[in-house]
mmCIF file of C-alpha atoms in Angstrom:
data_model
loop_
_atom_site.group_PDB
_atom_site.id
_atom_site.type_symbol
_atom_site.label_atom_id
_atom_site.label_comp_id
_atom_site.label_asym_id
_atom_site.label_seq_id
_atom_site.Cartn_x
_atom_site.Cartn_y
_atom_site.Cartn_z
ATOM 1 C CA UNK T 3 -3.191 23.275 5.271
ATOM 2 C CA UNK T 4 -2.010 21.758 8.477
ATOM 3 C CA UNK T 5 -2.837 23.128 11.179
ATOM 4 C CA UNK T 6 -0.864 25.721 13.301
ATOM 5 C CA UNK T 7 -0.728 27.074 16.799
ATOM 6 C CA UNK T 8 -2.043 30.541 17.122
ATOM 7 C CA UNK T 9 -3.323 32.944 19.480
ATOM 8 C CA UNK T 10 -6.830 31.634 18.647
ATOM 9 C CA UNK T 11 -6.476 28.044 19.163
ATOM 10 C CA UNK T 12 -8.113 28.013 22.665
ATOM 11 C CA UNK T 13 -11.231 28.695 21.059
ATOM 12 C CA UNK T 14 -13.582 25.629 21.193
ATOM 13 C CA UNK T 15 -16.782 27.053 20.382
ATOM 14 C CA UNK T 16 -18.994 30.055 21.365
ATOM 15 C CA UNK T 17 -20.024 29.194 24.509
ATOM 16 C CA UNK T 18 -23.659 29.949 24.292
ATOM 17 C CA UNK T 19 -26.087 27.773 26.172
ATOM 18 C CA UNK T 20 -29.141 26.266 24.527
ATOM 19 C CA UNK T 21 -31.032 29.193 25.555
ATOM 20 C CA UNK T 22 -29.064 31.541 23.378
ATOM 21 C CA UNK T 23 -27.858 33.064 26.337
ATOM 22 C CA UNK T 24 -23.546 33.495 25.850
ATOM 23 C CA UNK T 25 -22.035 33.508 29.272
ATOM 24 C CA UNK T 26 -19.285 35.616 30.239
ATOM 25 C CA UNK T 27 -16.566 32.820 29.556
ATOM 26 C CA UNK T 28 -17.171 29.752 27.853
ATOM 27 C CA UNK T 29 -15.730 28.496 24.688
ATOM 28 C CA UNK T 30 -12.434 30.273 25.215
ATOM 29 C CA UNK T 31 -13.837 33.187 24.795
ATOM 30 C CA UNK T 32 -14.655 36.178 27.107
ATOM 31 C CA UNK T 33 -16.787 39.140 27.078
ATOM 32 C CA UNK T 34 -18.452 40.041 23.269
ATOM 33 C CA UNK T 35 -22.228 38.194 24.612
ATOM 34 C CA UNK T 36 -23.609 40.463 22.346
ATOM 35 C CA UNK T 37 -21.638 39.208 19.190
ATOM 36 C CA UNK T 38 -21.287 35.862 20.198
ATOM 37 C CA UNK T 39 -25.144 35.452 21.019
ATOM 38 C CA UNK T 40 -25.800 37.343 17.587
ATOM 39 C CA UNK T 41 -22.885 34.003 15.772
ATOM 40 C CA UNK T 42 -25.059 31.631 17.322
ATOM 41 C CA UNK T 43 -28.152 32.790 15.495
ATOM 42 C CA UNK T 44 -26.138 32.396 12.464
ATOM 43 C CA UNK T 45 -25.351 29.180 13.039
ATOM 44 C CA UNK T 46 -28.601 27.790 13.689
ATOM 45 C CA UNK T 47 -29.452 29.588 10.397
ATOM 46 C CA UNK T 48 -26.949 27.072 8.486
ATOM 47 C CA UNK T 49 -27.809 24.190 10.680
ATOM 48 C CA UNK T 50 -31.480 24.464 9.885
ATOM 49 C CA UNK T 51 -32.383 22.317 6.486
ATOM 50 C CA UNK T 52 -35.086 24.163 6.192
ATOM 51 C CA UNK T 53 -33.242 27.730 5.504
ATOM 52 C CA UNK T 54 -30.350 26.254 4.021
ATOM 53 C CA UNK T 55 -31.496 26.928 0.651
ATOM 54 C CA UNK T 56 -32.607 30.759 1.779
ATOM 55 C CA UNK T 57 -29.174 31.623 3.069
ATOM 56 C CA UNK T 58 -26.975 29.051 0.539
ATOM 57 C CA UNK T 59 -24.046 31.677 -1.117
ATOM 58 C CA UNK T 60 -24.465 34.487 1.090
ATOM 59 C CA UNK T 61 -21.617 35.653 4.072
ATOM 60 C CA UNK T 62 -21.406 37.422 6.832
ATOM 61 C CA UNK T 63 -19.213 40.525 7.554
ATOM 62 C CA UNK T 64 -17.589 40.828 11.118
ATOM 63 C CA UNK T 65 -16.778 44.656 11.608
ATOM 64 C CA UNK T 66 -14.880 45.700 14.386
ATOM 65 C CA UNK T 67 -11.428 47.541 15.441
ATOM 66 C CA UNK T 68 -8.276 45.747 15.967
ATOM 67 C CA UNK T 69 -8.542 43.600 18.730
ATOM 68 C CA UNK T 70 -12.396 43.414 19.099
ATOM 69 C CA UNK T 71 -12.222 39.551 18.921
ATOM 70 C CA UNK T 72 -13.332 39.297 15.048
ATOM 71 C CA UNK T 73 -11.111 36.582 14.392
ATOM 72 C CA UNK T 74 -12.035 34.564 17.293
ATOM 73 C CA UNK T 75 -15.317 35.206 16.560
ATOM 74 C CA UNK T 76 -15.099 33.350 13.235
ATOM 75 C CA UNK T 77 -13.250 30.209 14.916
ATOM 76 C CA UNK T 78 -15.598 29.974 17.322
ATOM 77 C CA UNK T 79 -18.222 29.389 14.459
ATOM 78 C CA UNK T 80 -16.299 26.514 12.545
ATOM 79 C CA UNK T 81 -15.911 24.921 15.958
ATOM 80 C CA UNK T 82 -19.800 25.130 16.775
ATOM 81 C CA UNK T 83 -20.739 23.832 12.712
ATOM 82 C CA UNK T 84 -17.694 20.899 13.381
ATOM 83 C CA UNK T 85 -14.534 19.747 12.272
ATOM 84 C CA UNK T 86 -16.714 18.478 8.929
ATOM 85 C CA UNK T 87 -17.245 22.016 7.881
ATOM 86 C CA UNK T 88 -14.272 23.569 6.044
ATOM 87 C CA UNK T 89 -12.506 26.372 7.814
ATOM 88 C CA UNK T 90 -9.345 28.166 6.134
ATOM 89 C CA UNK T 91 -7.437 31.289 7.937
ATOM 90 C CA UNK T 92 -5.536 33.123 6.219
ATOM 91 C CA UNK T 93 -3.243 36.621 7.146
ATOM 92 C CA UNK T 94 -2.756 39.447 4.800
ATOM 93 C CA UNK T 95 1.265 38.304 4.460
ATOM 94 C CA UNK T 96 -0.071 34.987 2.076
ATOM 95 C CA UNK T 97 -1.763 36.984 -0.711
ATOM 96 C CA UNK T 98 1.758 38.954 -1.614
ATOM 97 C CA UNK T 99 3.932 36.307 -3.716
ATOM 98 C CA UNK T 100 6.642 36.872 -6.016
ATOM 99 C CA UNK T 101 5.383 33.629 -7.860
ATOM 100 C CA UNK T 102 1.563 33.806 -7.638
ATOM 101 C CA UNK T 103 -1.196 36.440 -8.353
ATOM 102 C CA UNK T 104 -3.471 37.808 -5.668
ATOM 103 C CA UNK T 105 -6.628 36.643 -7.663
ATOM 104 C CA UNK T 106 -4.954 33.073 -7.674
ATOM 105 C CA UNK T 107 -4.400 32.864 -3.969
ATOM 106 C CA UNK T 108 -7.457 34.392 -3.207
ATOM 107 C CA UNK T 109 -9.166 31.569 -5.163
ATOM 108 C CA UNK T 110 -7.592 29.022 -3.607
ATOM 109 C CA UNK T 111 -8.329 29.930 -0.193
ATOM 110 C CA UNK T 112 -12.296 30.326 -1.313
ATOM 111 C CA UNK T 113 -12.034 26.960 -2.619
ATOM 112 C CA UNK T 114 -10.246 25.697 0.354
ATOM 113 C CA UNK T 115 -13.369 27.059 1.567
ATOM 114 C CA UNK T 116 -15.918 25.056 0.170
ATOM 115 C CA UNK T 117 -16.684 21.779 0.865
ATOM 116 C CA UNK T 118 -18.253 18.785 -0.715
ATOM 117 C CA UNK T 119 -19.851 15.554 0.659
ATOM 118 C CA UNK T 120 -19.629 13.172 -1.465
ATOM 119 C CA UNK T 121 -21.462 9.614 -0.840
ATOM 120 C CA UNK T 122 -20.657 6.384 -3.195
ATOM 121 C CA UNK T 123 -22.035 3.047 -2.656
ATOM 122 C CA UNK T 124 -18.988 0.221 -2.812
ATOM 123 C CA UNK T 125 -19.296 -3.854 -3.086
ATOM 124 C CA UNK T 126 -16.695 -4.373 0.405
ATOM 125 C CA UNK T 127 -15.091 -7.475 1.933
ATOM 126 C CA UNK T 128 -15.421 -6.700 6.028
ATOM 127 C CA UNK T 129 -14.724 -8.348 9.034
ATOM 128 C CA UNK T 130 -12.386 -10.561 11.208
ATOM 129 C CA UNK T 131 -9.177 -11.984 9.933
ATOM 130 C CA UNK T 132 -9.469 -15.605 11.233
ATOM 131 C CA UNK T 133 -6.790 -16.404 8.595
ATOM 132 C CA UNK T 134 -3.875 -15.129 7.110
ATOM 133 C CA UNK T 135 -1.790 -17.502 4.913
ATOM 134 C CA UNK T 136 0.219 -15.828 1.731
ATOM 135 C CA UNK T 137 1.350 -18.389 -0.423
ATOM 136 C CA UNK T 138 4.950 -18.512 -1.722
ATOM 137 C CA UNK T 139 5.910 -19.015 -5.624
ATOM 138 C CA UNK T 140 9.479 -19.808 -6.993
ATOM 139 C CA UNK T 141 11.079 -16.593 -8.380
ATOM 140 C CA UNK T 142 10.041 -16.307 -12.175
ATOM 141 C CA UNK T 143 13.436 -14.778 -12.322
ATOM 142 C CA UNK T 144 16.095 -17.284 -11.256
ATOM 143 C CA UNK T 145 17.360 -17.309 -7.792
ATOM 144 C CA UNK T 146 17.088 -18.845 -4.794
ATOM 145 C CA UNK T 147 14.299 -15.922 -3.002
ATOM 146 C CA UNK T 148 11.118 -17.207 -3.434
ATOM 147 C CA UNK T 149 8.340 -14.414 -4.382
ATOM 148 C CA UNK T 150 4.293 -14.229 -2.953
ATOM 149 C CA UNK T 151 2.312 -15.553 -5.389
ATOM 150 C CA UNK T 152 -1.334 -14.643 -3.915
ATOM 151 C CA UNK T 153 -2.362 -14.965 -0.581
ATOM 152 C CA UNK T 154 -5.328 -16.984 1.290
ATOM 153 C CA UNK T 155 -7.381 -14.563 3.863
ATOM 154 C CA UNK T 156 -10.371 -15.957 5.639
ATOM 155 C CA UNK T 157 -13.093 -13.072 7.222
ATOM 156 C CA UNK T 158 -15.657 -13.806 10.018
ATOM 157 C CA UNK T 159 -18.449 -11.665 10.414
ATOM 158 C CA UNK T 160 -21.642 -12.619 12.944
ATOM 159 C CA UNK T 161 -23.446 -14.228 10.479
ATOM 160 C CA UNK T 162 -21.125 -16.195 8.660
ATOM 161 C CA UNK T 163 -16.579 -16.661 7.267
ATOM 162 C CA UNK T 164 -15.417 -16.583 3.809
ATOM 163 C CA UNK T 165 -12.173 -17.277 2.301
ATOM 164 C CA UNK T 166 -10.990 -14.936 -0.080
ATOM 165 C CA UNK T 167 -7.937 -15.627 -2.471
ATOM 166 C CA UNK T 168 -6.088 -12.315 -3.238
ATOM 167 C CA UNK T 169 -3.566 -10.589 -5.250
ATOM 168 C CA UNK T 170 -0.263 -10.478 -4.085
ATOM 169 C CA UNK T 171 -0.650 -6.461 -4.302
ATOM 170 C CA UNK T 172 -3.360 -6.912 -1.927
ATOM 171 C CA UNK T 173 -0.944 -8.730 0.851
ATOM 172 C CA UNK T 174 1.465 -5.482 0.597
ATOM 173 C CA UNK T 175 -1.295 -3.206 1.274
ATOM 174 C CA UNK T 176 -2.275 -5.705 4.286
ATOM 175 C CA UNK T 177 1.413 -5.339 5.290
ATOM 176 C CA UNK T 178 1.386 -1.275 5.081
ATOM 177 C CA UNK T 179 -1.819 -1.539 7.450
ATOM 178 C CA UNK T 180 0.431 -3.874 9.854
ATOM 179 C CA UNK T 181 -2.902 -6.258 9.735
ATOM 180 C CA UNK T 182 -2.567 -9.556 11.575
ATOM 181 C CA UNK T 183 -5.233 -12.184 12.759
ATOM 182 C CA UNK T 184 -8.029 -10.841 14.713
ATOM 183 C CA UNK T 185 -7.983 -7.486 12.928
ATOM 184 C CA UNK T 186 -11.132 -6.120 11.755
ATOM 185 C CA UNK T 187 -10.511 -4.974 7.875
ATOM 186 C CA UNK T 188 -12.592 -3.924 5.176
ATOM 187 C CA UNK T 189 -11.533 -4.453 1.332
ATOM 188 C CA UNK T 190 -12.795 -2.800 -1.683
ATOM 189 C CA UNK T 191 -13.700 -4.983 -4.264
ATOM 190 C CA UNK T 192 -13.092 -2.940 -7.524
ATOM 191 C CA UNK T 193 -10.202 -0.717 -6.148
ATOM 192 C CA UNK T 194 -8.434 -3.846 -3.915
ATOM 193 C CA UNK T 195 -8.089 -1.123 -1.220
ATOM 194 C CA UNK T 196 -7.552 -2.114 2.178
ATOM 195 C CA UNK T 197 -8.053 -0.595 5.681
ATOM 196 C CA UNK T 198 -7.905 -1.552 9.025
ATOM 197 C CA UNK T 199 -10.633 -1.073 11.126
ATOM 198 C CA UNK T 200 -9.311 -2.050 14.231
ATOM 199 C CA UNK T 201 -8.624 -5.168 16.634
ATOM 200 C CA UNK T 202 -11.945 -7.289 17.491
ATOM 201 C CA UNK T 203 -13.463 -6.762 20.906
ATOM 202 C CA UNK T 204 -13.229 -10.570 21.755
ATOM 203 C CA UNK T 205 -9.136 -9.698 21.950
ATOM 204 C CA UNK T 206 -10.293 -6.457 24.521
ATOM 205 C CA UNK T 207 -9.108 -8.536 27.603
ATOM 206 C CA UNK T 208 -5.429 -10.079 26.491
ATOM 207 C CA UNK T 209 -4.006 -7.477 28.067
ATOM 208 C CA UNK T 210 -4.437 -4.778 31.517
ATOM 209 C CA UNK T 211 -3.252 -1.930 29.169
ATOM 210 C CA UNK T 212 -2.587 -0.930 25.722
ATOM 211 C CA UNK T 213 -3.460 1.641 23.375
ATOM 212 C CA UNK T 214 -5.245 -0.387 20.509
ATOM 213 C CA UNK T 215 -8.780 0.649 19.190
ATOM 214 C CA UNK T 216 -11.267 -2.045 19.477
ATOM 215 C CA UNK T 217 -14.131 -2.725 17.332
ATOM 216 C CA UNK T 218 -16.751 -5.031 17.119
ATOM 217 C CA UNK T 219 -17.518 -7.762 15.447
ATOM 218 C CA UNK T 220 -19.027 -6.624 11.469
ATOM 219 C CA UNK T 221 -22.427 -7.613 11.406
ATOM 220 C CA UNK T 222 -24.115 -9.259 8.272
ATOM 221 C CA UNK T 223 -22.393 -11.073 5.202
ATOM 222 C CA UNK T 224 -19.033 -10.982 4.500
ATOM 223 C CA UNK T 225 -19.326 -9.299 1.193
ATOM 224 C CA UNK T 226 -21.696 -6.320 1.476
ATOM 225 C CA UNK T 227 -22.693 -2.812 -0.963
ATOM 226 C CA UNK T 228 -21.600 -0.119 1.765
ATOM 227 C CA UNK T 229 -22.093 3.497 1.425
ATOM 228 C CA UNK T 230 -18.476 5.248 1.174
ATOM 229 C CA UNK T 231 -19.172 8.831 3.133
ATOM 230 C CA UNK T 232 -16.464 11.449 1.791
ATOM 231 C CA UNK T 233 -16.011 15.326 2.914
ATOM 232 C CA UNK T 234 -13.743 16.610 0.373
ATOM 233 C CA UNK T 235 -13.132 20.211 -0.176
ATOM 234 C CA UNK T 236 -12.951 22.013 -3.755
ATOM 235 C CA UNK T 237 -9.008 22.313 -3.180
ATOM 236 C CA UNK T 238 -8.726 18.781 -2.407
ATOM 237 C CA UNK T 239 -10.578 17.600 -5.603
ATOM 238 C CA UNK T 240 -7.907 19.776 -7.648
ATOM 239 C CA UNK T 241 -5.486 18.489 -6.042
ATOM 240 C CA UNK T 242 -6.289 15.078 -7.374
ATOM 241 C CA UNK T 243 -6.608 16.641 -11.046
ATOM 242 C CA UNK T 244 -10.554 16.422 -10.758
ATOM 243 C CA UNK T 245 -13.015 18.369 -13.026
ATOM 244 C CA UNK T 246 -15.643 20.078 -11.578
#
């Protein structure tokens, strides 16, 4: 879901201090001290590794009239766990569809709901482009255009370069990424994935102002096993026609 502008999208957090103690406006919010000291409890509770397992599959009911900051309340709790912790709103007006069931909605938006970290070691190619060379074949069919056969890509890291020969497939994704020498990239070996890290920090000081992300230069050998970090949620996973 992308997402939207609402009344509620001031809210940063619940503006408790590390005493537990909620001032009367912090985090957006104002007044509720009580409740929002009382949210902060909870989420210690799911912070703490030690409880995790204690409190894993249980929720917590906000009660309240119209108005009594409920909502907000909630918000402010995703905001305090972090953006990795999946948090879905939904209004009343999304579970009445001509073309879907309640019960399907409704499990969609629980699945939406739960999240999944998922960690995967991968054999990677990473660090500085010091070359960029794609090599050019005759067209295999006729013509004068000439086609790119594979191309030649050398990486620098701090201990040592490499020249890698690659698929022509690889130089389009290398294209799509808008990579160019002194670009920091990382490769996947199995997949042939590429992504662009960012421009090298020795490059920080060719110009007074610009709005490229510098990185610096990879550390270790060229090719590398690096854990792969994902936070995927349940929808995303069926989304991608994944059993689980």
């Amino acid at each position: 879901k992308q997402t939207r502008v609402a009344a509620h999208s001031h809210v940063t957090g619940l503006g408790v201090g590390a005493d537990g103690v909620a001032t009367p406006v912090g985090g957006g919010l104002v007044g509720q001290t009580k409740a929002r000291e009382a949210a902060a409890v909870a989420v210690e509770l799911i912070r703490s590794k030690k409880l995790i397992q204690e409190i894993a599959g249980q929720a917590i009911l906000l009660a309240g009239p119209p108005g009594s900051g409920k909502t907000a309340l909630a918000l402010a709790i995703s905001q305090e766990l972090g953006p990795k912790v999946p948090f879905c709103p939904m209004v009343g007006s999304e579970v009445f569809s001509s073309e879907l069931k309640k019960t399907s909605v409704l499990m969609e938006h629980f699945r939406r709901s739960i999240g999944l970290r998922i960690k995967e070691v991968k054999e990677v190619y990473e660090g500085e482009i010091t070359q960029l060379q794609p090599e050019e074949t005759e067209n295999p069919h006729g013509g004068f255009a000439k086609t790119i056969s594979h191309v030649i890509i050398t990486l620098k890291t701090t201990k040592g370069t490499k020249q890698l020969r690659l698929d022509a497939s690889i130089y389009e994704s290398l294209q799509k990424e808008k990579v160019q020498v002194g670009d920091v990239v990382y490769i996947e070996a199995t997949s042939g994935s590429v992504k662009r890290v960012g421009r090298c920090d020795t490059y920080a000081a060719e110009f007074d102002l610009e709005a490229e992300a510098y990185v610096p230069l990879p550390k270790g050998d060229v090719h590398k096993r690096r854990e792969i970090i994902q936070d995927v949620t349940l929808h995303d996973l069926d989304a991608a026609g994944v059993m689980i």
